[in-house]
mmCIF file of C-alpha atoms in Angstrom:
data_model
loop_
_atom_site.group_PDB
_atom_site.id
_atom_site.type_symbol
_atom_site.label_atom_id
_atom_site.label_comp_id
_atom_site.label_asym_id
_atom_site.label_seq_id
_atom_site.Cartn_x
_atom_site.Cartn_y
_atom_site.Cartn_z
ATOM 1 C CA ALA A 1 0.180 0.303 0.383
ATOM 2 C CA SER A 2 2.485 2.360 0.893
ATOM 3 C CA ALA A 3 4.693 1.453 -2.511
ATOM 4 C CA LEU A 4 1.523 2.025 -4.593
ATOM 5 C CA GLY A 5 0.466 5.392 -2.900
ATOM 6 C CA ARG A 6 3.912 6.950 -3.492
ATOM 7 C CA SER A 7 4.052 5.934 -6.957
ATOM 8 C CA PRO A 8 5.315 8.460 -9.441
ATOM 9 C CA VAL A 9 4.044 6.185 -12.131
ATOM 10 C CA LEU A 10 0.915 5.785 -10.954
ATOM 11 C CA ALA A 11 0.590 9.245 -10.566
ATOM 12 C CA GLU A 12 1.495 9.840 -14.020
ATOM 13 C CA THR A 13 -1.159 7.398 -15.358
ATOM 14 C CA ARG A 14 -4.124 9.023 -13.570
ATOM 15 C CA ALA A 15 -2.831 12.561 -14.675
ATOM 16 C CA ARG A 16 -2.566 10.922 -18.427
ATOM 17 C CA LYS A 17 -6.570 9.607 -17.889
ATOM 18 C CA ARG A 18 -7.168 12.488 -16.410
ATOM 19 C CA GLN A 19 -5.913 14.559 -19.975
ATOM 20 C CA ALA A 20 -7.611 12.298 -21.607
ATOM 21 C CA GLU A 21 -11.104 12.910 -19.795
ATOM 22 C CA ALA A 22 -10.557 16.309 -20.638
ATOM 23 C CA ALA A 23 -9.483 15.816 -24.540
ATOM 24 C CA GLY A 24 -13.264 14.192 -24.518
ATOM 25 C CA ARG A 25 -14.779 17.159 -23.195
ATOM 26 C CA GLU A 26 -13.179 19.423 -24.795
ATOM 27 C CA ALA A 27 -14.798 17.202 -28.433
ATOM 28 C CA SER A 28 -18.477 17.403 -26.863
ATOM 29 C CA TRP A 29 -18.109 21.357 -25.810
ATOM 30 C CA SER A 30 -16.516 21.995 -29.267
ATOM 31 C CA ARG A 31 -19.930 21.161 -31.283
ATOM 32 C CA LEU A 32 -21.681 23.949 -29.350
ATOM 33 C CA PRO A 33 -21.592 27.499 -30.985
ATOM 34 C CA ARG A 34 -18.434 30.105 -30.259
ATOM 35 C CA LEU A 35 -18.578 33.746 -29.970
ATOM 36 C CA SER A 36 -14.982 35.360 -30.783
ATOM 37 C CA ALA A 37 -14.434 39.211 -31.205
ATOM 38 C CA ARG A 38 -11.595 40.505 -33.599
ATOM 39 C CA GLY A 39 -10.047 44.485 -33.431
ATOM 40 C CA GLN A 40 -7.945 45.920 -35.480
ATOM 41 C CA VAL A 41 -6.631 49.406 -36.116
ATOM 42 C CA MET A 42 -4.959 50.366 -39.377
ATOM 43 C CA ARG A 43 -3.319 53.886 -40.870
ATOM 44 C CA SER A 44 -2.597 54.953 -44.753
ATOM 45 C CA ASP A 45 -2.765 57.423 -47.583
ATOM 46 C CA ASP A 46 -3.783 54.485 -50.292
ATOM 47 C CA PRO A 47 -6.685 56.064 -52.757
ATOM 48 C CA LEU A 48 -8.768 53.250 -52.227
ATOM 49 C CA PHE A 49 -8.502 52.049 -48.974
ATOM 50 C CA ALA A 50 -9.907 55.800 -47.799
ATOM 51 C CA PHE A 51 -11.975 56.031 -49.723
ATOM 52 C CA GLY A 52 -13.419 52.298 -48.571
ATOM 53 C CA GLU A 53 -13.192 53.123 -45.065
ATOM 54 C CA LEU A 54 -15.552 56.054 -45.702
ATOM 55 C CA LEU A 55 -18.408 53.878 -47.109
ATOM 56 C CA GLN A 56 -17.316 50.936 -44.182
ATOM 57 C CA GLU A 57 -18.337 54.458 -42.318
ATOM 58 C CA ARG A 58 -21.047 55.791 -43.731
ATOM 59 C CA ARG A 59 -19.837 59.073 -44.476
ATOM 60 C CA VAL A 60 -19.511 59.529 -48.151
ATOM 61 C CA THR A 61 -20.067 63.048 -49.287
ATOM 62 C CA GLN A 62 -20.211 64.615 -52.371
ATOM 63 C CA ALA A 63 -16.990 66.826 -51.374
ATOM 64 C CA ASP A 64 -15.031 63.332 -51.232
ATOM 65 C CA PHE A 65 -15.896 62.490 -55.222
ATOM 66 C CA ALA A 66 -14.001 65.113 -56.282
ATOM 67 C CA PRO A 67 -10.800 64.034 -57.800
ATOM 68 C CA ASP A 68 -8.281 65.766 -56.535
ATOM 69 C CA LYS A 69 -9.467 64.589 -52.379
ATOM 70 C CA LEU A 70 -9.625 60.802 -54.522
ATOM 71 C CA ASN A 71 -6.549 60.457 -55.784
ATOM 72 C CA ARG A 72 -4.828 62.781 -52.623
ATOM 73 C CA PRO A 73 -6.780 61.759 -49.627
ATOM 74 C CA GLY A 74 -4.535 62.225 -46.688
ATOM 75 C CA TYR A 75 -3.685 60.070 -44.444
ATOM 76 C CA GLN A 76 -7.204 57.640 -43.161
ATOM 77 C CA THR A 77 -7.248 55.884 -39.705
ATOM 78 C CA SER A 78 -9.579 53.036 -39.368
ATOM 79 C CA VAL A 79 -10.338 50.508 -36.034
ATOM 80 C CA ARG A 80 -12.809 47.897 -36.548
ATOM 81 C CA GLY A 81 -14.489 45.339 -35.110
ATOM 82 C CA THR A 82 -15.585 42.551 -35.279
ATOM 83 C CA LEU A 83 -17.958 39.915 -32.718
ATOM 84 C CA GLU A 84 -19.120 36.415 -35.045
ATOM 85 C CA LEU A 85 -20.950 33.458 -33.472
ATOM 86 C CA GLY A 86 -20.090 30.133 -35.394
ATOM 87 C CA MET A 87 -21.400 27.186 -35.325
ATOM 88 C CA PRO A 88 -19.629 23.456 -36.518
ATOM 89 C CA LEU A 89 -22.841 21.835 -39.031
ATOM 90 C CA PHE A 90 -20.803 19.040 -39.666
ATOM 91 C CA THR A 91 -17.178 18.163 -39.474
ATOM 92 C CA GLY A 92 -16.906 15.091 -41.309
ATOM 93 C CA PHE A 93 -17.115 13.253 -38.213
ATOM 94 C CA GLU A 94 -13.752 14.445 -36.740
ATOM 95 C CA LEU A 95 -15.402 15.504 -33.624
ATOM 96 C CA THR A 96 -16.634 12.266 -33.191
ATOM 97 C CA ARG A 97 -13.669 10.889 -33.697
ATOM 98 C CA ALA A 98 -12.188 12.950 -31.317
ATOM 99 C CA ARG A 99 -14.109 11.409 -28.414
ATOM 100 C CA LYS A 100 -13.746 8.191 -29.534
ATOM 101 C CA LEU A 101 -10.105 8.298 -29.278
ATOM 102 C CA ALA A 102 -9.900 10.439 -26.007
ATOM 103 C CA GLY A 103 -11.647 7.630 -24.823
ATOM 104 C CA LEU A 104 -9.998 5.300 -25.747
ATOM 105 C CA ALA A 105 -7.111 7.013 -24.705
ATOM 106 C CA ALA A 106 -8.965 7.324 -21.078
ATOM 107 C CA ASP A 107 -9.217 3.396 -20.808
ATOM 108 C CA GLU A 108 -5.432 3.068 -21.933
ATOM 109 C CA ALA A 109 -4.343 4.921 -19.595
ATOM 110 C CA GLU A 110 -6.052 3.625 -16.699
ATOM 111 C CA ALA A 111 -5.032 0.078 -17.985
ATOM 112 C CA MET A 112 -1.528 1.198 -18.113
ATOM 113 C CA GLY A 113 -1.807 1.942 -14.461
ATOM 114 C CA GLY A 114 -3.083 -1.783 -13.956
ATOM 115 C CA THR A 115 0.244 -2.016 -15.306
ATOM 116 C CA ALA A 116 2.226 -0.661 -13.110
ATOM 117 C CA GLY A 117 0.426 -1.104 -10.364
ATOM 118 C CA GLN A 118 1.211 -5.105 -10.881
ATOM 119 C CA ALA A 119 4.888 -4.335 -11.230
ATOM 120 C CA ILE A 120 5.155 -2.558 -8.445
ATOM 121 C CA ARG A 121 3.541 -4.732 -5.810
ATOM 122 C CA LEU A 122 5.512 -7.170 -7.302
ATOM 123 C CA ARG A 123 8.549 -5.354 -6.661
ATOM 124 C CA ALA A 124 7.211 -4.405 -3.210
ATOM 125 C CA THR A 125 6.478 -8.335 -2.514
ATOM 126 C CA ASP A 126 9.901 -9.275 -3.405
ATOM 127 C CA GLY A 127 11.231 -6.716 -1.335
ATOM 128 C CA TYR A 128 9.929 -8.066 1.685
ATOM 129 C CA LEU A 129 10.404 -11.806 0.746
ATOM 130 C CA ARG A 130 14.215 -10.992 0.771
ATOM 131 C CA GLY A 131 14.050 -9.126 3.733
ATOM 132 C CA LEU A 132 13.050 -11.924 5.527
ATOM 133 C CA LYS A 133 15.814 -14.513 3.900
ATOM 134 C CA ASP A 134 18.641 -11.688 4.747
ATOM 135 C CA ARG A 135 17.442 -11.992 8.648
ATOM 136 C CA ALA A 136 17.050 -15.467 8.298
ATOM 137 C CA LEU A 137 20.526 -15.887 7.073
ATOM 138 C CA LEU A 138 22.381 -13.231 9.196
ATOM 139 C CA ALA A 139 20.870 -15.264 12.217
ATOM 140 C CA GLU A 140 21.879 -18.780 11.131
ATOM 141 C CA LEU A 141 24.941 -17.623 9.880
ATOM 142 C CA GLU A 142 25.795 -15.837 13.724
ATOM 143 C CA ALA A 143 24.610 -19.024 15.303
ATOM 144 C CA ARG A 144 27.509 -20.030 13.299
ATOM 145 C CA ILE A 145 29.649 -18.172 14.100
ATOM 146 C CA ILE A 146 29.847 -18.208 17.880
ATOM 147 C CA SER A 147 29.263 -22.201 17.756
ATOM 148 C CA SER A 148 32.695 -22.232 15.799
ATOM 149 C CA VAL A 149 34.371 -19.270 17.714
ATOM 150 C CA ALA A 150 33.755 -21.723 21.510
ATOM 151 C CA GLU A 151 35.346 -24.960 19.571
ATOM 152 C CA ILE A 152 37.836 -23.091 18.153
ATOM 153 C CA ALA A 153 39.110 -21.773 21.617
ATOM 154 C CA ASN A 154 38.625 -24.692 23.122
ATOM 155 C CA ALA A 155 41.093 -26.100 20.413
ATOM 156 C CA GLU A 156 43.430 -23.821 21.141
ATOM 157 C CA ARG A 157 43.417 -24.929 24.560
ATOM 158 C CA LEU A 158 44.258 -28.733 23.561
ATOM 159 C CA LYS A 159 47.168 -27.174 20.792
ATOM 160 C CA ARG A 160 49.145 -25.870 23.906
ATOM 161 C CA GLN A 161 48.688 -29.084 25.379
ATOM 162 C CA GLY A 162 49.769 -30.263 21.960
ATOM 163 C CA LEU A 163 46.152 -32.570 21.774
ATOM 164 C CA VAL A 164 45.269 -30.895 18.600
ATOM 165 C CA LEU A 165 47.506 -30.558 14.974
ATOM 166 C CA GLY A 166 48.727 -26.953 14.020
ATOM 167 C CA SER A 167 47.273 -27.266 10.625
ATOM 168 C CA ASP A 168 44.282 -28.682 11.317
ATOM 169 C CA HIS A 169 43.847 -25.628 13.931
ATOM 170 C CA GLN A 170 45.079 -23.332 10.543
ATOM 171 C CA ALA A 171 42.446 -24.878 8.374
ATOM 172 C CA ALA A 172 40.013 -24.374 11.281
ATOM 173 C CA LEU A 173 40.588 -20.695 11.313
ATOM 174 C CA ALA A 174 40.563 -20.101 7.982
ATOM 175 C CA ILE A 175 36.844 -21.771 8.035
ATOM 176 C CA LEU A 176 35.739 -19.590 10.573
ATOM 177 C CA SER A 177 37.238 -16.443 8.743
ATOM 178 C CA GLY A 178 35.164 -17.413 5.370
ATOM 179 C CA LEU A 179 32.111 -17.916 7.357
ATOM 180 C CA LYS A 180 32.864 -14.133 9.077
ATOM 181 C CA ALA A 181 33.164 -12.608 5.692
ATOM 182 C CA TRP A 182 30.269 -14.511 4.629
ATOM 183 C CA ARG A 183 28.210 -12.501 7.594
ATOM 184 C CA ALA A 184 30.136 -9.003 6.254
ATOM 185 C CA ARG A 185 28.579 -9.506 2.614
ATOM 186 C CA ALA A 186 25.602 -11.049 3.754
ATOM 187 C CA ALA A 187 24.830 -8.067 6.032
ATOM 188 C CA ALA A 188 26.211 -5.927 2.931
ATOM 189 C CA GLU A 189 23.252 -7.614 0.451
ATOM 190 C CA LYS A 190 20.648 -6.775 3.407
ATOM 191 C CA ALA A 191 21.740 -3.017 3.561
ATOM 192 C CA ALA A 192 21.086 -2.707 -0.252
ATOM 193 C CA HIS A 193 17.735 -4.769 -0.078
ATOM 194 C CA ASP A 194 16.445 -2.725 2.754
ATOM 195 C CA VAL A 195 18.036 0.759 1.089
ATOM 196 C CA GLU A 196 15.736 -0.411 -2.229
ATOM 197 C CA LEU A 197 12.418 -1.466 -0.189
ATOM 198 C CA SER A 198 12.393 2.361 1.553
ATOM 199 C CA VAL A 199 12.748 3.835 -1.727
ATOM 200 C CA LEU A 200 9.673 2.005 -3.222
ATOM 201 C CA THR A 201 7.687 2.653 -0.275
ATOM 202 C CA GLY A 202 9.341 5.755 0.631
ATOM 203 C CA GLY A 203 10.424 5.447 4.280
ATOM 204 C CA PRO A 204 12.008 3.310 6.023
ATOM 205 C CA ALA A 205 12.355 -0.419 4.764
ATOM 206 C CA PRO A 206 9.545 -2.507 7.193
ATOM 207 C CA GLU A 207 10.681 -4.818 10.109
ATOM 208 C CA PRO A 208 9.543 -7.968 7.983
ATOM 209 C CA SER A 209 7.352 -10.561 10.549
ATOM 210 C CA GLY A 210 7.004 -14.019 9.727
ATOM 211 C CA SER A 211 9.644 -16.618 8.792
ATOM 212 C CA LEU A 212 10.022 -18.491 5.707
ATOM 213 C CA ARG A 213 8.816 -21.643 6.534
ATOM 214 C CA ASP A 214 7.342 -24.862 4.155
ATOM 215 C CA TRP A 215 4.463 -23.763 1.907
ATOM 216 C CA THR A 216 3.227 -25.167 -0.966
ATOM 217 C CA PRO A 217 1.893 -22.957 -3.405
ATOM 218 C CA PRO A 218 -1.431 -23.229 -4.849
ATOM 219 C CA LEU A 219 -0.918 -24.007 -8.427
ATOM 220 C CA GLU A 220 -3.420 -24.300 -11.133
ATOM 221 C CA ASP A 221 -2.439 -26.135 -14.585
ATOM 222 C CA ASP A 222 -0.577 -24.633 -17.618
ATOM 223 C CA PRO A 223 -4.203 -24.348 -20.007
ATOM 224 C CA ALA A 224 -5.728 -22.314 -16.919
ATOM 225 C CA LEU A 225 -2.844 -20.551 -15.897
ATOM 226 C CA VAL A 226 -2.638 -19.080 -19.726
ATOM 227 C CA ALA A 227 -6.525 -18.216 -19.745
ATOM 228 C CA GLY A 228 -6.201 -16.067 -16.620
ATOM 229 C CA ALA A 229 -3.552 -14.183 -18.195
ATOM 230 C CA LEU A 230 -4.955 -13.769 -21.685
ATOM 231 C CA SER A 231 -8.307 -12.495 -19.655
ATOM 232 C CA SER A 232 -6.681 -10.442 -16.996
ATOM 233 C CA ARG A 233 -3.171 -9.012 -18.083
ATOM 234 C CA ARG A 234 -3.484 -4.807 -18.519
ATOM 235 C CA ASP A 235 -1.126 -5.014 -20.971
ATOM 236 C CA LEU A 236 -3.119 -6.784 -23.603
ATOM 237 C CA ARG A 237 -6.048 -4.855 -23.025
ATOM 238 C CA SER A 238 -3.627 -1.786 -23.758
ATOM 239 C CA ALA A 239 -2.712 -3.017 -27.282
ATOM 240 C CA ASP A 240 -6.524 -3.647 -27.587
ATOM 241 C CA LEU A 241 -7.190 -0.431 -27.020
ATOM 242 C CA ARG A 242 -4.603 0.554 -29.711
ATOM 243 C CA LYS A 243 -5.780 -1.357 -32.067
ATOM 244 C CA GLN A 244 -8.934 -0.095 -31.827
ATOM 245 C CA ALA A 245 -7.463 3.432 -31.801
ATOM 246 C CA ALA A 246 -5.600 2.613 -35.053
ATOM 247 C CA GLY A 247 -8.708 1.611 -36.794
ATOM 248 C CA VAL A 248 -10.497 4.534 -35.542
ATOM 249 C CA ARG A 249 -7.861 6.952 -37.288
ATOM 250 C CA ARG A 250 -7.974 4.832 -40.541
ATOM 251 C CA GLU A 251 -11.526 5.733 -40.546
ATOM 252 C CA GLY A 252 -10.476 9.528 -40.176
ATOM 253 C CA ALA A 253 -7.873 8.997 -43.163
ATOM 254 C CA SER A 254 -11.009 6.934 -45.484
ATOM 255 C CA GLN A 255 -13.379 10.324 -44.432
ATOM 256 C CA SER A 256 -10.574 13.472 -44.557
ATOM 257 C CA LEU A 257 -12.288 13.403 -48.454
ATOM 258 C CA LEU A 258 -15.675 14.933 -46.711
ATOM 259 C CA PRO A 259 -16.452 18.165 -46.479
ATOM 260 C CA VAL A 260 -16.853 20.945 -43.421
ATOM 261 C CA VAL A 261 -19.721 22.656 -42.954
ATOM 262 C CA ASP A 262 -19.914 25.742 -40.323
ATOM 263 C CA ALA A 263 -22.593 28.221 -39.997
ATOM 264 C CA PHE A 264 -22.110 31.777 -38.827
ATOM 265 C CA ALA A 265 -23.081 35.141 -37.864
ATOM 266 C CA ALA A 266 -20.973 38.585 -37.398
ATOM 267 C CA MET A 267 -21.061 42.197 -36.626
ATOM 268 C CA GLN A 268 -18.487 44.688 -38.148
ATOM 269 C CA THR A 269 -17.878 47.931 -36.788
ATOM 270 C CA ALA A 270 -15.542 50.717 -38.286
ATOM 271 C CA ALA A 271 -14.801 54.264 -37.192
ATOM 272 C CA ASP A 272 -12.606 56.920 -38.080
ATOM 273 C CA GLY A 273 -9.998 57.165 -34.900
ATOM 274 C CA PHE A 274 -12.871 57.504 -32.123
ATOM 275 C CA ASN A 275 -15.610 58.698 -33.633
ATOM 276 C CA SER A 276 -18.631 56.931 -33.336
ATOM 277 C CA GLY A 277 -19.155 54.503 -36.861
ATOM 278 C CA ALA A 278 -21.667 52.387 -38.452
ATOM 279 C CA ALA A 279 -22.374 48.882 -37.862
ATOM 280 C CA SER A 280 -22.850 45.930 -40.714
ATOM 281 C CA ARG A 281 -23.799 42.735 -40.007
ATOM 282 C CA LEU A 282 -23.126 39.291 -42.221
ATOM 283 C CA VAL A 283 -24.744 35.928 -41.857
ATOM 284 C CA GLY A 284 -24.160 32.595 -43.704
ATOM 285 C CA VAL A 285 -22.754 28.728 -43.867
ATOM 286 C CA ARG A 286 -19.268 27.838 -45.243
ATOM 287 C CA ALA A 287 -18.119 24.947 -46.449
ATOM 288 C CA SER A 288 -14.682 23.384 -47.180
ATOM 289 C CA ILE A 289 -14.451 20.520 -49.333
ATOM 290 C CA PRO A 290 -10.874 19.141 -50.490
ATOM 291 C CA PHE A 291 -10.519 18.116 -54.238
ATOM 292 C CA GLY A 292 -7.855 16.687 -55.785
ATOM 293 C CA ASP A 293 -6.076 15.727 -52.767
ATOM 294 C CA PRO A 294 -2.934 13.968 -53.907
ATOM 295 C CA ALA A 295 -2.113 12.502 -50.514
ATOM 296 C CA TYR A 296 -5.245 10.644 -49.761
ATOM 297 C CA THR A 297 -4.142 7.016 -50.984
ATOM 298 C CA SER A 298 -0.906 7.622 -49.474
ATOM 299 C CA ARG A 299 -2.423 8.746 -45.342
ATOM 300 C CA ARG A 300 -5.419 5.840 -46.479
ATOM 301 C CA ALA A 301 -2.303 3.214 -47.241
ATOM 302 C CA GLN A 302 -0.963 4.933 -43.775
ATOM 303 C CA ALA A 303 -3.316 4.828 -41.464
ATOM 304 C CA LYS A 304 -4.021 1.144 -42.548
ATOM 305 C CA ALA A 305 -0.480 -0.463 -42.390
ATOM 306 C CA ALA A 306 -0.824 1.488 -38.281
ATOM 307 C CA GLU A 307 -4.150 -0.682 -38.020
ATOM 308 C CA GLU A 308 -1.927 -4.273 -39.094
ATOM 309 C CA ALA A 309 0.828 -2.809 -37.125
ATOM 310 C CA ALA A 310 -1.369 -2.682 -33.533
ATOM 311 C CA ALA A 311 -3.170 -5.734 -34.494
ATOM 312 C CA LEU A 312 0.333 -7.726 -34.833
ATOM 313 C CA SER A 313 1.634 -6.026 -31.925
ATOM 314 C CA ARG A 314 -1.259 -7.463 -29.921
ATOM 315 C CA GLU A 315 -0.566 -10.918 -31.025
ATOM 316 C CA GLY A 316 2.946 -10.877 -30.621
ATOM 317 C CA LEU A 317 2.431 -9.923 -26.830
ATOM 318 C CA GLU A 318 -0.203 -12.390 -26.593
ATOM 319 C CA ASP A 319 2.096 -14.975 -27.432
ATOM 320 C CA MET A 320 4.775 -13.646 -25.063
ATOM 321 C CA VAL A 321 2.317 -13.626 -22.286
ATOM 322 C CA ARG A 322 2.241 -17.508 -22.506
ATOM 323 C CA GLY A 323 5.780 -17.939 -22.806
ATOM 324 C CA GLU A 324 6.088 -16.090 -19.866
ATOM 325 C CA VAL A 325 3.726 -17.889 -17.766
ATOM 326 C CA LEU A 326 4.438 -21.113 -18.948
ATOM 327 C CA SER A 327 7.931 -20.671 -18.165
ATOM 328 C CA ARG A 328 7.388 -18.883 -14.534
ATOM 329 C CA ALA A 329 4.758 -21.802 -13.715
ATOM 330 C CA ALA A 330 8.118 -24.976 -14.910
ATOM 331 C CA GLY A 331 10.337 -22.963 -12.860
ATOM 332 C CA LEU A 332 7.927 -22.670 -9.396
ATOM 333 C CA ARG A 333 7.181 -26.280 -10.211
ATOM 334 C CA GLY A 334 10.563 -27.085 -10.453
ATOM 335 C CA THR A 335 11.916 -24.797 -7.227
ATOM 336 C CA ALA A 336 9.136 -26.621 -5.214
ATOM 337 C CA ALA A 337 10.157 -30.261 -6.567
ATOM 338 C CA VAL A 338 13.677 -29.270 -4.654
ATOM 339 C CA LEU A 339 12.393 -28.099 -1.571
ATOM 340 C CA PRO A 340 12.135 -31.866 0.131
ATOM 341 C CA GLU A 341 15.347 -32.790 -0.965
ATOM 342 C CA LEU A 342 17.413 -29.883 0.385
ATOM 343 C CA THR A 343 14.668 -30.144 4.094
ATOM 344 C CA GLU A 344 16.176 -33.636 4.260
ATOM 345 C CA SER A 345 19.838 -32.817 3.729
ATOM 346 C CA LEU A 346 19.826 -29.889 5.758
ATOM 347 C CA ALA A 347 18.618 -32.256 8.604
ATOM 348 C CA ARG A 348 21.370 -34.766 7.816
ATOM 349 C CA ALA A 349 23.602 -31.997 8.531
ATOM 350 C CA ARG A 350 22.720 -30.871 11.316
ATOM 351 C CA GLN A 351 22.423 -34.276 12.634
ATOM 352 C CA SER A 352 25.810 -34.420 11.474
ATOM 353 C CA LEU A 353 27.365 -31.329 13.251
ATOM 354 C CA GLU A 354 25.244 -33.003 16.554
ATOM 355 C CA GLN A 355 27.382 -35.970 16.236
ATOM 356 C CA ALA A 356 30.950 -34.527 15.265
ATOM 357 C CA GLN A 357 30.749 -32.064 18.305
ATOM 358 C CA PRO A 358 30.916 -34.670 21.250
ATOM 359 C CA LEU A 359 33.540 -36.950 18.752
ATOM 360 C CA TYR A 360 36.014 -33.729 18.779
ATOM 361 C CA ARG A 361 35.785 -33.315 22.922
ATOM 362 C CA GLU A 362 36.058 -37.325 23.040
ATOM 363 C CA GLY A 363 39.366 -36.756 20.526
ATOM 364 C CA ARG A 364 38.099 -38.675 18.056
ATOM 365 C CA GLN A 365 37.544 -36.526 15.489
ATOM 366 C CA SER A 366 39.633 -33.001 15.079
ATOM 367 C CA VAL A 367 38.580 -29.012 14.858
ATOM 368 C CA MET A 368 38.324 -28.680 11.048
ATOM 369 C CA GLU A 369 35.953 -31.703 10.327
ATOM 370 C CA VAL A 370 33.671 -30.050 13.339
ATOM 371 C CA LEU A 371 34.349 -26.386 11.557
ATOM 372 C CA ARG A 372 33.393 -28.110 7.828
ATOM 373 C CA ALA A 373 30.416 -29.520 9.655
ATOM 374 C CA GLU A 374 28.835 -26.103 10.670
ATOM 375 C CA GLU A 375 29.779 -24.384 7.649
ATOM 376 C CA ALA A 376 28.035 -27.427 5.275
ATOM 377 C CA VAL A 377 25.305 -26.129 8.154
ATOM 378 C CA ALA A 378 24.822 -22.657 7.260
ATOM 379 C CA ARG A 379 25.665 -23.330 2.982
ATOM 380 C CA LEU A 380 22.583 -25.504 3.114
ATOM 381 C CA GLU A 381 20.927 -23.180 5.362
ATOM 382 C CA GLU A 382 21.074 -20.548 2.598
ATOM 383 C CA MET A 383 20.144 -23.068 -0.152
ATOM 384 C CA ARG A 384 16.966 -23.823 1.752
ATOM 385 C CA LEU A 385 16.384 -20.112 2.961
ATOM 386 C CA GLU A 386 16.703 -19.386 -0.835
ATOM 387 C CA THR A 387 14.619 -21.850 -1.780
ATOM 388 C CA LEU A 388 11.537 -20.985 0.114
ATOM 389 C CA TYR A 389 12.529 -17.257 -0.811
ATOM 390 C CA GLN A 390 12.230 -18.328 -4.739
ATOM 391 C CA LEU A 391 8.757 -20.143 -4.203
ATOM 392 C CA ARG A 392 6.578 -17.203 -3.196
ATOM 393 C CA SER A 393 8.856 -14.649 -5.017
ATOM 394 C CA GLN A 394 8.216 -16.964 -8.054
ATOM 395 C CA TRP A 395 4.508 -17.441 -7.540
ATOM 396 C CA ALA A 396 4.180 -13.833 -7.218
ATOM 397 C CA SER A 397 5.890 -12.983 -10.480
ATOM 398 C CA LEU A 398 3.295 -15.710 -11.932
ATOM 399 C CA ARG A 399 0.581 -13.963 -10.729
ATOM 400 C CA ALA A 400 1.767 -10.907 -11.919
ATOM 401 C CA ALA A 401 2.559 -12.264 -14.812
ATOM 402 C CA GLN A 402 -0.962 -13.559 -15.022
ATOM 403 C CA GLY A 403 -2.470 -9.674 -14.113
ATOM 404 C CA ARG A 404 -3.633 -11.303 -11.223
ATOM 405 C CA LEU A 405 -0.782 -10.238 -8.273
ATOM 406 C CA ASP A 406 -3.993 -8.344 -6.201
ATOM 407 C CA ASP A 407 -4.550 -7.266 -2.454
ATOM 408 C CA GLU A 408 -5.897 -11.398 -2.413
ATOM 409 C CA ALA A 409 -2.551 -12.754 -3.785
ATOM 410 C CA VAL A 410 -0.609 -10.823 -1.487
ATOM 411 C CA ALA A 411 -3.139 -12.282 1.430
ATOM 412 C CA VAL A 412 -1.989 -16.087 0.265
ATOM 413 C CA LEU A 413 1.361 -14.760 0.890
ATOM 414 C CA SER A 414 0.842 -13.320 4.167
ATOM 415 C CA ARG A 415 -0.512 -16.273 5.499
ATOM 416 C CA SER A 416 2.734 -18.444 4.739
ATOM 417 C CA LEU A 417 4.399 -16.466 6.621
ATOM 418 C CA GLU A 418 2.690 -17.180 9.503
ATOM 419 C CA GLU A 419 4.004 -19.152 12.494
ATOM 420 C CA VAL A 420 2.738 -22.562 12.870
ATOM 421 C CA LYS A 421 1.530 -22.682 16.379
#
């Protein structure tokens, strides 16, 4: 919830949806009449301009027809104002297409938000699970190091008595140093993972609760998994919407030869400077019809090719989704199959360590063998923790590949971490 709430990507998709919705409203409001005003001031001594302004202002007198005044009228100032009311009658379906494209863009933005949300959920889930694995591994390494330090301390006393070979003692110290280096590396990885999770959530990394215990993930058969992905993936929905938008643009290219008709009514005033002038009124209908557009055929071909490309892109994405779901399901089944063997190996390694410690104290086994047993337990525990982490992470990835990493799936994972009482 923290990661989803602060995600800039999700905020961007919401803004793009609002943008598309505003574009749809713009297309709807563009059907209504529009009132506009224009004004201009001009000054010239052109004879035609000067006499025309006199006519516009209704100020022509007999003296204005004198040849000398007609030829040399002097500078004339014109102040004009126009108030026009226009209304589209037929736009060649351009406004209808604009509304359709805006609606498709809003739906696509919402679908993109769903796709981004799945990725963010997966990152947050994976980060939380890695936190559990890191902490469990560090606790195990700490326990092995404490036990090893105690065994080596005992070996040093025996060495001074000549009961432990120096080579065995040095080998044991080398194993202990390896365990400490391993602990340092694991601590650094934990810190890096915590930073990633804190950046994702916008605050301090949460302290994970629960444990990575044995768990059998709920898994459907392959046909059901693919069917669920094809019905839930938001990027497939986005591809469908892009295909529909390309179809709308293809229709627009085919209809680009249709006329555009609008009605208008205008009132214009003309005055000499700030003197009161005369007003004229004009009403009419305008039509614009393109004839002989040489680019029409190419425009249609371009739009048709874009629609075909969108359809093929959708088919390619569907194939990718099928492959992704099936490969993740196969990987998950393989991980689940490995877990019983690892659990048994770890149990045997712990049993071997428990047997090696008293034998060493009795002098029947070297300290090096005990440290090797400690290291074997640590390595098998790491493999088991990694497998338990992968089991949950891969299941979450599979749900995300289906477009179904929702609150219910997160709750299933959360229950898998609860301590068994």
